[in-house]
Amino acid sequence: MDTMRERFIETTSRLLDEDPRLAVVLADISAAGFDPAAGRHPDRVINVGIREQLLIGTAAGLAFTGLRPIAHTFASFLVERPFEQVKLDLGHQGVGAVLVSAAGSYDWPAGGRTHMAPGDVALLDTLPDWTVHVPGHADEAEQLLRHAVADGDRKVYVRLSDHGNGHATAIEPGRFTVVRRGTRGTVVAVGPMLDAVLAATENLDVTVLYAATVRPFDEAALRAATERSTDVVLVEPYLAGTSANEAHRALADRPHRLLALGVPRDEHRQYGSVPEHLAAYGLDAHGLRDRIGDFVW
């Protein structure tokens, strides 16, 4: 099975052949994968080198010319390092782009803290009008990428990960999917967290919602799922509590309880494997079972 990043390269290379409006801006990461496409479209596949501020500035400039740019690198170099350019070159100047990241919260632990960005979605939340997709499988990544490219001139973030689910889920961009129904609470599993959430809640009487798009937040789906019980658990593969305000806003007229699980703010300095990081954060099935079970029962 191919990874989300491999599917991104394959899909984007095909889209470059099909859509003369599409352009790709790289900062060395994944550049080799785009060599064939760059040979066919040298004017629309641009590698700026390790200059992430220029990456975003170039994407904004291409958008001003009427192109639909995709900018791609690791999450820490796509959102955090060039945040001023994301805020000004795209947002302030009113142009759109598709930002496609890789190696988010803990995908490459050996890379150390410089290659970890658990705060990326929370950081984008400080800016208006961003759509944020968090696929949990390569098939979903392709669907959401195609949707993002075709989404007019909007600002879209597609957060890819090496950590994923074993099978794709039938999704609709912008909507949560009901995976399991229960009566004692609702668990919202974001992107790659679905498999662990399903394993953790196997014997719990809870509804499981799957979110491959988190912005806009599907308030209607959460409200519908919480008609019998307003206990809600968020399980996100990035900074814990990132979507807490969105959930509170959706249920503002109902008394409710919320448990927000995700990557903690404290830095985890033992750079082990991805499964070891998930266990340390309490985001593996065992850790989730204990925390979700204690909350809903």
PDB file of C-alpha atoms in Angstrom:
ATOM      1  CA  MET A   1       0.000   0.000   0.000  1.00  0.00           C
ATOM      2  CA  ASP A   2       1.365   3.408  -0.917  1.00  0.00           C
ATOM      3  CA  THR A   3       1.783   6.142   1.680  1.00  0.00           C
ATOM      4  CA  MET A   4      -0.194   9.365   1.695  1.00  0.00           C
ATOM      5  CA  ARG A   5       2.844  11.287   0.466  1.00  0.00           C
ATOM      6  CA  GLU A   6       3.457   8.826  -2.368  1.00  0.00           C
ATOM      7  CA  ARG A   7      -0.200   9.136  -3.392  1.00  0.00           C
ATOM      8  CA  PHE A   8       0.095  12.929  -3.222  1.00  0.00           C
ATOM      9  CA  ILE A   9       3.060  12.920  -5.599  1.00  0.00           C
ATOM     10  CA  GLU A  10       1.352  10.499  -7.986  1.00  0.00           C
ATOM     11  CA  THR A  11      -1.978  12.350  -7.977  1.00  0.00           C
ATOM     12  CA  THR A  12      -0.468  15.814  -8.278  1.00  0.00           C
ATOM     13  CA  SER A  13       1.755  14.720 -11.158  1.00  0.00           C
ATOM     14  CA  ARG A  14      -1.356  13.521 -13.022  1.00  0.00           C
ATOM     15  CA  LEU A  15      -3.224  16.732 -12.206  1.00  0.00           C
ATOM     16  CA  LEU A  16      -0.356  18.791 -13.625  1.00  0.00           C
ATOM     17  CA  ASP A  17      -0.886  16.977 -16.936  1.00  0.00           C
ATOM     18  CA  GLU A  18      -4.641  17.552 -16.814  1.00  0.00           C
ATOM     19  CA  ASP A  19      -4.941  21.097 -15.444  1.00  0.00           C
ATOM     20  CA  PRO A  20      -2.837  23.883 -17.012  1.00  0.00           C
ATOM     21  CA  ARG A  21      -3.777  26.161 -14.108  1.00  0.00           C
ATOM     22  CA  LEU A  22      -2.076  23.964 -11.483  1.00  0.00           C
ATOM     23  CA  ALA A  23       1.451  24.697 -10.233  1.00  0.00           C
ATOM     24  CA  VAL A  24       3.588  23.020  -7.553  1.00  0.00           C
ATOM     25  CA  VAL A  25       6.136  24.790  -5.364  1.00  0.00           C
ATOM     26  CA  LEU A  26       8.635  22.676  -3.406  1.00  0.00           C
ATOM     27  CA  ALA A  27      11.349  23.316  -0.847  1.00  0.00           C
ATOM     28  CA  ASP A  28      13.542  20.277  -1.619  1.00  0.00           C
ATOM     29  CA  ILE A  29      11.246  17.867   0.281  1.00  0.00           C
ATOM     30  CA  SER A  30       9.751  15.321  -2.191  1.00  0.00           C
ATOM     31  CA  ALA A  31      11.502  17.084  -5.075  1.00  0.00           C
ATOM     32  CA  ALA A  32      12.920  13.857  -6.507  1.00  0.00           C
ATOM     33  CA  GLY A  33       9.427  12.408  -6.716  1.00  0.00           C
ATOM     34  CA  PHE A  34       8.374  15.308  -8.912  1.00  0.00           C
ATOM     35  CA  ASP A  35      11.336  15.051 -11.313  1.00  0.00           C
ATOM     36  CA  PRO A  36       9.283  13.408 -14.100  1.00  0.00           C
ATOM     37  CA  ALA A  37       6.527  16.032 -13.775  1.00  0.00           C
ATOM     38  CA  ALA A  38       9.107  18.817 -13.694  1.00  0.00           C
ATOM     39  CA  GLY A  39      10.544  17.499 -16.949  1.00  0.00           C
ATOM     40  CA  ARG A  40       7.121  17.790 -18.579  1.00  0.00           C
ATOM     41  CA  HIS A  41       6.123  21.072 -16.933  1.00  0.00           C
ATOM     42  CA  PRO A  42       9.297  22.997 -16.008  1.00  0.00           C
ATOM     43  CA  ASP A  43       7.385  26.267 -15.732  1.00  0.00           C
ATOM     44  CA  ARG A  44       4.859  24.846 -13.241  1.00  0.00           C
ATOM     45  CA  VAL A  45       7.036  22.700 -10.951  1.00  0.00           C
ATOM     46  CA  ILE A  46       9.320  25.011  -9.004  1.00  0.00           C
ATOM     47  CA  ASN A  47      11.830  23.989  -6.335  1.00  0.00           C
ATOM     48  CA  VAL A  48      12.971  27.020  -4.319  1.00  0.00           C
ATOM     49  CA  GLY A  49      15.372  24.989  -2.160  1.00  0.00           C
ATOM     50  CA  ILE A  50      15.407  25.174   1.620  1.00  0.00           C
ATOM     51  CA  ARG A  51      13.762  28.600   1.667  1.00  0.00           C
ATOM     52  CA  GLU A  52      10.373  28.083   3.232  1.00  0.00           C
ATOM     53  CA  GLN A  53       9.411  31.767   3.409  1.00  0.00           C
ATOM     54  CA  LEU A  54      10.104  31.958  -0.328  1.00  0.00           C
ATOM     55  CA  LEU A  55       8.024  28.794  -0.795  1.00  0.00           C
ATOM     56  CA  ILE A  56       4.902  30.563   0.457  1.00  0.00           C
ATOM     57  CA  GLY A  57       5.746  33.865  -1.220  1.00  0.00           C
ATOM     58  CA  THR A  58       6.194  32.122  -4.557  1.00  0.00           C
ATOM     59  CA  ALA A  59       2.894  30.279  -4.156  1.00  0.00           C
ATOM     60  CA  ALA A  60       1.157  33.592  -3.435  1.00  0.00           C
ATOM     61  CA  GLY A  61       2.765  35.182  -6.479  1.00  0.00           C
ATOM     62  CA  LEU A  62       1.601  32.340  -8.694  1.00  0.00           C
ATOM     63  CA  ALA A  63      -1.905  32.715  -7.285  1.00  0.00           C
ATOM     64  CA  PHE A  64      -1.842  36.409  -8.250  1.00  0.00           C
ATOM     65  CA  THR A  65      -1.224  35.364 -11.865  1.00  0.00           C
ATOM     66  CA  GLY A  66      -4.342  33.180 -11.861  1.00  0.00           C
ATOM     67  CA  LEU A  67      -2.691  29.813 -11.173  1.00  0.00           C
ATOM     68  CA  ARG A  68      -3.788  27.348  -8.487  1.00  0.00           C
ATOM     69  CA  PRO A  69      -0.583  26.655  -6.515  1.00  0.00           C
ATOM     70  CA  ILE A  70       0.217  23.706  -4.274  1.00  0.00           C
ATOM     71  CA  ALA A  71       3.011  24.344  -1.758  1.00  0.00           C
ATOM     72  CA  HIS A  72       4.558  21.283  -0.132  1.00  0.00           C
ATOM     73  CA  THR A  73       7.102  20.434   2.561  1.00  0.00           C
ATOM     74  CA  PHE A  74       7.158  19.072   6.121  1.00  0.00           C
ATOM     75  CA  ALA A  75       4.512  20.594   8.420  1.00  0.00           C
ATOM     76  CA  SER A  76       7.047  22.334  10.634  1.00  0.00           C
ATOM     77  CA  PHE A  77       8.506  24.076   7.570  1.00  0.00           C
ATOM     78  CA  LEU A  78       5.179  24.727   5.839  1.00  0.00           C
ATOM     79  CA  VAL A  79       3.125  26.286   8.638  1.00  0.00           C
ATOM     80  CA  GLU A  80       5.395  27.184  11.552  1.00  0.00           C
ATOM     81  CA  ARG A  81       8.580  28.526   9.936  1.00  0.00           C
ATOM     82  CA  PRO A  82       6.927  30.708   7.263  1.00  0.00           C
ATOM     83  CA  PHE A  83       3.868  31.646   9.318  1.00  0.00           C
ATOM     84  CA  GLU A  84       4.278  35.359   8.633  1.00  0.00           C
ATOM     85  CA  GLN A  85       4.130  34.679   4.903  1.00  0.00           C
ATOM     86  CA  VAL A  86       1.091  32.430   5.351  1.00  0.00           C
ATOM     87  CA  LYS A  87      -0.600  35.242   7.274  1.00  0.00           C
ATOM     88  CA  LEU A  88       0.393  38.109   4.963  1.00  0.00           C
ATOM     89  CA  ASP A  89       1.244  36.808   1.480  1.00  0.00           C
ATOM     90  CA  LEU A  90      -1.827  34.579   1.341  1.00  0.00           C
ATOM     91  CA  GLY A  91      -4.322  35.789   3.928  1.00  0.00           C
ATOM     92  CA  HIS A  92      -3.747  39.556   4.005  1.00  0.00           C
ATOM     93  CA  GLN A  93      -3.458  39.785   0.233  1.00  0.00           C
ATOM     94  CA  GLY A  94      -6.545  37.693  -0.325  1.00  0.00           C
ATOM     95  CA  VAL A  95      -5.181  34.885  -2.490  1.00  0.00           C
ATOM     96  CA  GLY A  96      -5.537  31.161  -2.070  1.00  0.00           C
ATOM     97  CA  ALA A  97      -3.279  28.121  -2.235  1.00  0.00           C
ATOM     98  CA  VAL A  98      -3.247  24.478  -1.250  1.00  0.00           C
ATOM     99  CA  LEU A  99      -0.665  23.726   1.443  1.00  0.00           C
ATOM    100  CA  VAL A 100       0.156  20.014   1.586  1.00  0.00           C
ATOM    101  CA  SER A 101       2.304  18.897   4.505  1.00  0.00           C
ATOM    102  CA  ALA A 102       4.068  15.708   5.547  1.00  0.00           C
ATOM    103  CA  ALA A 103       5.677  14.537   8.804  1.00  0.00           C
ATOM    104  CA  GLY A 104       3.316  16.254  11.210  1.00  0.00           C
ATOM    105  CA  SER A 105       3.292  15.649  14.953  1.00  0.00           C
ATOM    106  CA  TYR A 106       5.517  12.575  15.336  1.00  0.00           C
ATOM    107  CA  ASP A 107       5.986  10.997  11.880  1.00  0.00           C
ATOM    108  CA  TRP A 108       9.770  11.240  11.922  1.00  0.00           C
ATOM    109  CA  PRO A 109      10.787  11.055  15.590  1.00  0.00           C
ATOM    110  CA  ALA A 110      14.470  10.600  14.694  1.00  0.00           C
ATOM    111  CA  GLY A 111      14.366  14.050  13.096  1.00  0.00           C
ATOM    112  CA  GLY A 112      13.887  15.579  16.513  1.00  0.00           C
ATOM    113  CA  ARG A 113      11.840  18.560  17.592  1.00  0.00           C
ATOM    114  CA  THR A 114      12.674  20.562  14.451  1.00  0.00           C
ATOM    115  CA  HIS A 115      10.636  18.084  12.408  1.00  0.00           C
ATOM    116  CA  MET A 116       7.600  17.919  14.691  1.00  0.00           C
ATOM    117  CA  ALA A 117       4.649  20.279  14.361  1.00  0.00           C
ATOM    118  CA  PRO A 118       1.805  19.259  16.676  1.00  0.00           C
ATOM    119  CA  GLY A 119       0.660  22.900  16.793  1.00  0.00           C
ATOM    120  CA  ASP A 120       0.150  23.411  13.054  1.00  0.00           C
ATOM    121  CA  VAL A 121      -3.647  23.232  12.950  1.00  0.00           C
ATOM    122  CA  ALA A 122      -3.957  25.339  16.109  1.00  0.00           C
ATOM    123  CA  LEU A 123      -1.700  27.932  14.519  1.00  0.00           C
ATOM    124  CA  LEU A 124      -3.810  28.092  11.366  1.00  0.00           C
ATOM    125  CA  ASP A 125      -6.830  28.534  13.621  1.00  0.00           C
ATOM    126  CA  THR A 126      -5.537  32.028  14.426  1.00  0.00           C
ATOM    127  CA  LEU A 127      -6.217  32.969  10.785  1.00  0.00           C
ATOM    128  CA  PRO A 128      -9.619  33.210   9.069  1.00  0.00           C
ATOM    129  CA  ASP A 129     -11.093  31.151   6.256  1.00  0.00           C
ATOM    130  CA  TRP A 130      -8.823  28.099   6.184  1.00  0.00           C
ATOM    131  CA  THR A 131     -10.159  24.691   5.196  1.00  0.00           C
ATOM    132  CA  VAL A 132      -8.232  21.901   6.931  1.00  0.00           C
ATOM    133  CA  HIS A 133      -8.270  18.273   5.773  1.00  0.00           C
ATOM    134  CA  VAL A 134      -6.684  15.488   7.859  1.00  0.00           C
ATOM    135  CA  PRO A 135      -6.958  12.247   5.860  1.00  0.00           C
ATOM    136  CA  GLY A 136      -6.402   8.916   7.557  1.00  0.00           C
ATOM    137  CA  HIS A 137      -5.605   6.873   4.453  1.00  0.00           C
ATOM    138  CA  ALA A 138      -3.990   7.403   1.044  1.00  0.00           C
ATOM    139  CA  ASP A 139      -7.336   7.003  -0.751  1.00  0.00           C
ATOM    140  CA  GLU A 140      -8.819   9.757   1.381  1.00  0.00           C
ATOM    141  CA  ALA A 141      -5.732  11.901   0.786  1.00  0.00           C
ATOM    142  CA  GLU A 142      -6.257  11.658  -2.972  1.00  0.00           C
ATOM    143  CA  GLN A 143      -9.953  12.492  -2.700  1.00  0.00           C
ATOM    144  CA  LEU A 144      -9.329  15.485  -0.442  1.00  0.00           C
ATOM    145  CA  LEU A 145      -6.411  16.719  -2.541  1.00  0.00           C
ATOM    146  CA  ARG A 146      -8.506  16.675  -5.702  1.00  0.00           C
ATOM    147  CA  HIS A 147     -11.288  18.476  -3.860  1.00  0.00           C
ATOM    148  CA  ALA A 148      -8.829  21.104  -2.578  1.00  0.00           C
ATOM    149  CA  VAL A 149      -7.352  21.777  -6.020  1.00  0.00           C
ATOM    150  CA  ALA A 150     -10.836  22.222  -7.463  1.00  0.00           C
ATOM    151  CA  ASP A 151     -12.030  24.355  -4.528  1.00  0.00           C
ATOM    152  CA  GLY A 152     -11.940  27.674  -6.381  1.00  0.00           C
ATOM    153  CA  ASP A 153      -9.220  29.910  -4.939  1.00  0.00           C
ATOM    154  CA  ARG A 154      -9.699  29.031  -1.282  1.00  0.00           C
ATOM    155  CA  LYS A 155      -6.957  28.566   1.295  1.00  0.00           C
ATOM    156  CA  VAL A 156      -6.717  24.843   2.044  1.00  0.00           C
ATOM    157  CA  TYR A 157      -4.380  22.836   4.261  1.00  0.00           C
ATOM    158  CA  VAL A 158      -4.049  19.092   3.603  1.00  0.00           C
ATOM    159  CA  ARG A 159      -2.229  17.409   6.495  1.00  0.00           C
ATOM    160  CA  LEU A 160      -0.642  14.140   5.363  1.00  0.00           C
ATOM    161  CA  SER A 161       0.877  11.581   7.725  1.00  0.00           C
ATOM    162  CA  ASP A 162       2.857   8.356   7.621  1.00  0.00           C
ATOM    163  CA  HIS A 163       0.597   7.243  10.469  1.00  0.00           C
ATOM    164  CA  GLY A 164      -2.704   6.056   9.033  1.00  0.00           C
ATOM    165  CA  ASN A 165      -5.644   3.684   9.255  1.00  0.00           C
ATOM    166  CA  GLY A 166      -5.677   0.213   7.721  1.00  0.00           C
ATOM    167  CA  HIS A 167      -8.627   0.962   5.446  1.00  0.00           C
ATOM    168  CA  ALA A 168     -10.122   4.039   3.846  1.00  0.00           C
ATOM    169  CA  THR A 169     -13.473   5.360   5.081  1.00  0.00           C
ATOM    170  CA  ALA A 170     -16.215   6.640   2.798  1.00  0.00           C
ATOM    171  CA  ILE A 171     -16.004  10.379   3.381  1.00  0.00           C
ATOM    172  CA  GLU A 172     -17.573  13.582   2.128  1.00  0.00           C
ATOM    173  CA  PRO A 173     -15.269  16.614   2.297  1.00  0.00           C
ATOM    174  CA  GLY A 174     -16.455  18.935   5.048  1.00  0.00           C
ATOM    175  CA  ARG A 175     -18.640  16.330   6.762  1.00  0.00           C
ATOM    176  CA  PHE A 176     -18.100  13.899   9.628  1.00  0.00           C
ATOM    177  CA  THR A 177     -18.909  10.241   8.982  1.00  0.00           C
ATOM    178  CA  VAL A 178     -20.852   8.119  11.470  1.00  0.00           C
ATOM    179  CA  VAL A 179     -18.804   4.935  11.902  1.00  0.00           C
ATOM    180  CA  ARG A 180     -20.524   3.463  14.939  1.00  0.00           C
ATOM    181  CA  ARG A 181     -23.641   4.411  16.923  1.00  0.00           C
ATOM    182  CA  GLY A 182     -24.051   4.312  20.681  1.00  0.00           C
ATOM    183  CA  THR A 183     -25.978   6.015  23.485  1.00  0.00           C
ATOM    184  CA  ARG A 184     -23.504   6.947  26.232  1.00  0.00           C
ATOM    185  CA  GLY A 185     -21.356   9.517  24.479  1.00  0.00           C
ATOM    186  CA  THR A 186     -19.694  10.554  21.237  1.00  0.00           C
ATOM    187  CA  VAL A 187     -16.050  10.125  20.251  1.00  0.00           C
ATOM    188  CA  VAL A 188     -14.735  12.222  17.359  1.00  0.00           C
ATOM    189  CA  ALA A 189     -11.740  10.469  15.774  1.00  0.00           C
ATOM    190  CA  VAL A 190      -9.668  12.719  13.520  1.00  0.00           C
ATOM    191  CA  GLY A 191      -7.804  11.272  10.538  1.00  0.00           C
ATOM    192  CA  PRO A 192      -5.179   8.686  11.512  1.00  0.00           C
ATOM    193  CA  MET A 193      -6.709   8.176  14.971  1.00  0.00           C
ATOM    194  CA  LEU A 194      -9.739   6.179  13.768  1.00  0.00           C
ATOM    195  CA  ASP A 195      -8.287   2.659  14.039  1.00  0.00           C
ATOM    196  CA  ALA A 196      -7.077   3.236  17.598  1.00  0.00           C
ATOM    197  CA  VAL A 197     -10.401   4.812  18.603  1.00  0.00           C
ATOM    198  CA  LEU A 198     -12.401   1.890  17.178  1.00  0.00           C
ATOM    199  CA  ALA A 199     -10.204  -0.604  19.012  1.00  0.00           C
ATOM    200  CA  ALA A 200     -10.396   1.400  22.235  1.00  0.00           C
ATOM    201  CA  THR A 201     -14.198   1.721  22.167  1.00  0.00           C
ATOM    202  CA  GLU A 202     -15.034  -1.760  20.913  1.00  0.00           C
ATOM    203  CA  ASN A 203     -16.933  -2.637  24.086  1.00  0.00           C
ATOM    204  CA  LEU A 204     -18.229   0.852  24.863  1.00  0.00           C
ATOM    205  CA  ASP A 205     -21.727   2.060  24.004  1.00  0.00           C
ATOM    206  CA  VAL A 206     -20.604   5.221  22.217  1.00  0.00           C
ATOM    207  CA  THR A 207     -21.064   6.846  18.836  1.00  0.00           C
ATOM    208  CA  VAL A 208     -17.870   7.223  16.814  1.00  0.00           C
ATOM    209  CA  LEU A 209     -17.672  10.087  14.332  1.00  0.00           C
ATOM    210  CA  TYR A 210     -14.836  10.187  11.829  1.00  0.00           C
ATOM    211  CA  ALA A 211     -13.454  13.571  10.826  1.00  0.00           C
ATOM    212  CA  ALA A 212     -11.196  13.777   7.777  1.00  0.00           C
ATOM    213  CA  THR A 213     -12.062  17.479   7.498  1.00  0.00           C
ATOM    214  CA  VAL A 214     -11.799  19.491  10.717  1.00  0.00           C
ATOM    215  CA  ARG A 215     -12.215  23.022   9.367  1.00  0.00           C
ATOM    216  CA  PRO A 216     -14.938  23.858   8.869  1.00  0.00           C
ATOM    217  CA  PHE A 217     -15.986  21.820  11.899  1.00  0.00           C
ATOM    218  CA  ASP A 218     -19.149  19.803  11.226  1.00  0.00           C
ATOM    219  CA  GLU A 219     -21.307  21.221  13.999  1.00  0.00           C
ATOM    220  CA  ALA A 220     -24.486  19.658  12.642  1.00  0.00           C
ATOM    221  CA  ALA A 221     -23.030  16.139  12.811  1.00  0.00           C
ATOM    222  CA  LEU A 222     -21.872  16.627  16.395  1.00  0.00           C
ATOM    223  CA  ARG A 223     -25.233  18.009  17.449  1.00  0.00           C
ATOM    224  CA  ALA A 224     -27.060  15.102  15.834  1.00  0.00           C
ATOM    225  CA  ALA A 225     -24.775  12.572  17.533  1.00  0.00           C
ATOM    226  CA  THR A 226     -25.231  14.108  20.982  1.00  0.00           C
ATOM    227  CA  GLU A 227     -29.012  14.146  21.180  1.00  0.00           C
ATOM    228  CA  ARG A 228     -29.019  11.316  23.770  1.00  0.00           C
ATOM    229  CA  SER A 229     -25.759  12.050  25.577  1.00  0.00           C
ATOM    230  CA  THR A 230     -23.702  15.231  25.521  1.00  0.00           C
ATOM    231  CA  ASP A 231     -20.472  13.608  26.696  1.00  0.00           C
ATOM    232  CA  VAL A 232     -17.928  14.246  23.920  1.00  0.00           C
ATOM    233  CA  VAL A 233     -14.363  13.016  23.444  1.00  0.00           C
ATOM    234  CA  LEU A 234     -12.099  14.572  20.810  1.00  0.00           C
ATOM    235  CA  VAL A 235      -9.142  12.448  19.658  1.00  0.00           C
ATOM    236  CA  GLU A 236      -6.804  14.469  17.450  1.00  0.00           C
ATOM    237  CA  PRO A 237      -3.341  13.554  16.057  1.00  0.00           C
ATOM    238  CA  TYR A 238      -1.962  16.987  16.920  1.00  0.00           C
ATOM    239  CA  LEU A 239      -2.105  19.395  19.852  1.00  0.00           C
ATOM    240  CA  ALA A 240      -4.677  18.300  22.436  1.00  0.00           C
ATOM    241  CA  GLY A 241      -7.654  20.652  22.563  1.00  0.00           C
ATOM    242  CA  THR A 242      -7.180  22.118  19.098  1.00  0.00           C
ATOM    243  CA  SER A 243     -10.860  21.590  18.234  1.00  0.00           C
ATOM    244  CA  ALA A 244     -12.238  22.053  21.744  1.00  0.00           C
ATOM    245  CA  ASN A 245     -13.627  25.533  21.076  1.00  0.00           C
ATOM    246  CA  GLU A 246     -15.300  24.282  17.909  1.00  0.00           C
ATOM    247  CA  ALA A 247     -17.048  21.518  19.859  1.00  0.00           C
ATOM    248  CA  HIS A 248     -18.051  23.904  22.644  1.00  0.00           C
ATOM    249  CA  ARG A 249     -19.490  26.311  20.088  1.00  0.00           C
ATOM    250  CA  ALA A 250     -21.497  23.516  18.447  1.00  0.00           C
ATOM    251  CA  LEU A 251     -23.045  22.594  21.817  1.00  0.00           C
ATOM    252  CA  ALA A 252     -23.215  26.055  23.352  1.00  0.00           C
ATOM    253  CA  ASP A 253     -26.943  25.769  24.071  1.00  0.00           C
ATOM    254  CA  ARG A 254     -26.625  22.348  25.748  1.00  0.00           C
ATOM    255  CA  PRO A 255     -24.968  21.390  29.025  1.00  0.00           C
ATOM    256  CA  HIS A 256     -22.128  19.097  27.995  1.00  0.00           C
ATOM    257  CA  ARG A 257     -18.827  17.565  29.057  1.00  0.00           C
ATOM    258  CA  LEU A 258     -15.752  17.466  26.833  1.00  0.00           C
ATOM    259  CA  LEU A 259     -12.529  15.453  27.018  1.00  0.00           C
ATOM    260  CA  ALA A 260      -9.898  16.629  24.534  1.00  0.00           C
ATOM    261  CA  LEU A 261      -7.134  14.127  23.761  1.00  0.00           C
ATOM    262  CA  GLY A 262      -4.109  14.646  21.534  1.00  0.00           C
ATOM    263  CA  VAL A 263      -0.418  15.483  21.631  1.00  0.00           C
ATOM    264  CA  PRO A 264       0.459  17.248  24.910  1.00  0.00           C
ATOM    265  CA  ARG A 265       2.103  20.658  25.068  1.00  0.00           C
ATOM    266  CA  ASP A 266       5.045  19.273  27.031  1.00  0.00           C
ATOM    267  CA  GLU A 267       7.890  18.287  24.721  1.00  0.00           C
ATOM    268  CA  HIS A 268       8.557  14.570  24.505  1.00  0.00           C
ATOM    269  CA  ARG A 269      12.355  14.346  24.275  1.00  0.00           C
ATOM    270  CA  GLN A 270      12.772  10.594  23.855  1.00  0.00           C
ATOM    271  CA  TYR A 271      12.629  10.265  20.092  1.00  0.00           C
ATOM    272  CA  GLY A 272      11.518   6.683  19.621  1.00  0.00           C
ATOM    273  CA  SER A 273       9.292   5.100  16.988  1.00  0.00           C
ATOM    274  CA  VAL A 274       5.838   6.343  16.011  1.00  0.00           C
ATOM    275  CA  PRO A 275       4.105   3.616  18.091  1.00  0.00           C
ATOM    276  CA  GLU A 276       6.281   4.574  21.079  1.00  0.00           C
ATOM    277  CA  HIS A 277       5.239   8.206  20.702  1.00  0.00           C
ATOM    278  CA  LEU A 278       1.585   7.265  20.493  1.00  0.00           C
ATOM    279  CA  ALA A 279       1.908   5.165  23.645  1.00  0.00           C
ATOM    280  CA  ALA A 280       3.719   7.986  25.444  1.00  0.00           C
ATOM    281  CA  TYR A 281       0.943  10.424  24.530  1.00  0.00           C
ATOM    282  CA  GLY A 282      -1.785   7.954  25.518  1.00  0.00           C
ATOM    283  CA  LEU A 283      -3.007   7.871  21.910  1.00  0.00           C
ATOM    284  CA  ASP A 284      -2.636   4.147  21.282  1.00  0.00           C
ATOM    285  CA  ALA A 285      -5.636   1.868  21.738  1.00  0.00           C
ATOM    286  CA  HIS A 286      -4.633   0.919  25.296  1.00  0.00           C
ATOM    287  CA  GLY A 287      -4.207   4.510  26.464  1.00  0.00           C
ATOM    288  CA  LEU A 288      -7.393   5.665  24.759  1.00  0.00           C
ATOM    289  CA  ARG A 289      -9.403   2.777  26.221  1.00  0.00           C
ATOM    290  CA  ASP A 290      -8.530   3.794  29.766  1.00  0.00           C
ATOM    291  CA  ARG A 291      -9.169   7.511  29.321  1.00  0.00           C
ATOM    292  CA  ILE A 292     -12.318   7.249  27.228  1.00  0.00           C
ATOM    293  CA  GLY A 293     -13.740   4.478  29.406  1.00  0.00           C
ATOM    294  CA  ASP A 294     -13.175   6.456  32.605  1.00  0.00           C
ATOM    295  CA  PHE A 295     -14.836   9.537  31.055  1.00  0.00           C
ATOM    296  CA  VAL A 296     -18.014   8.033  29.586  1.00  0.00           C
ATOM    297  CA  TRP A 297     -18.652   5.595  32.443  1.00  0.00           C
TER     298      TRP A 297
END
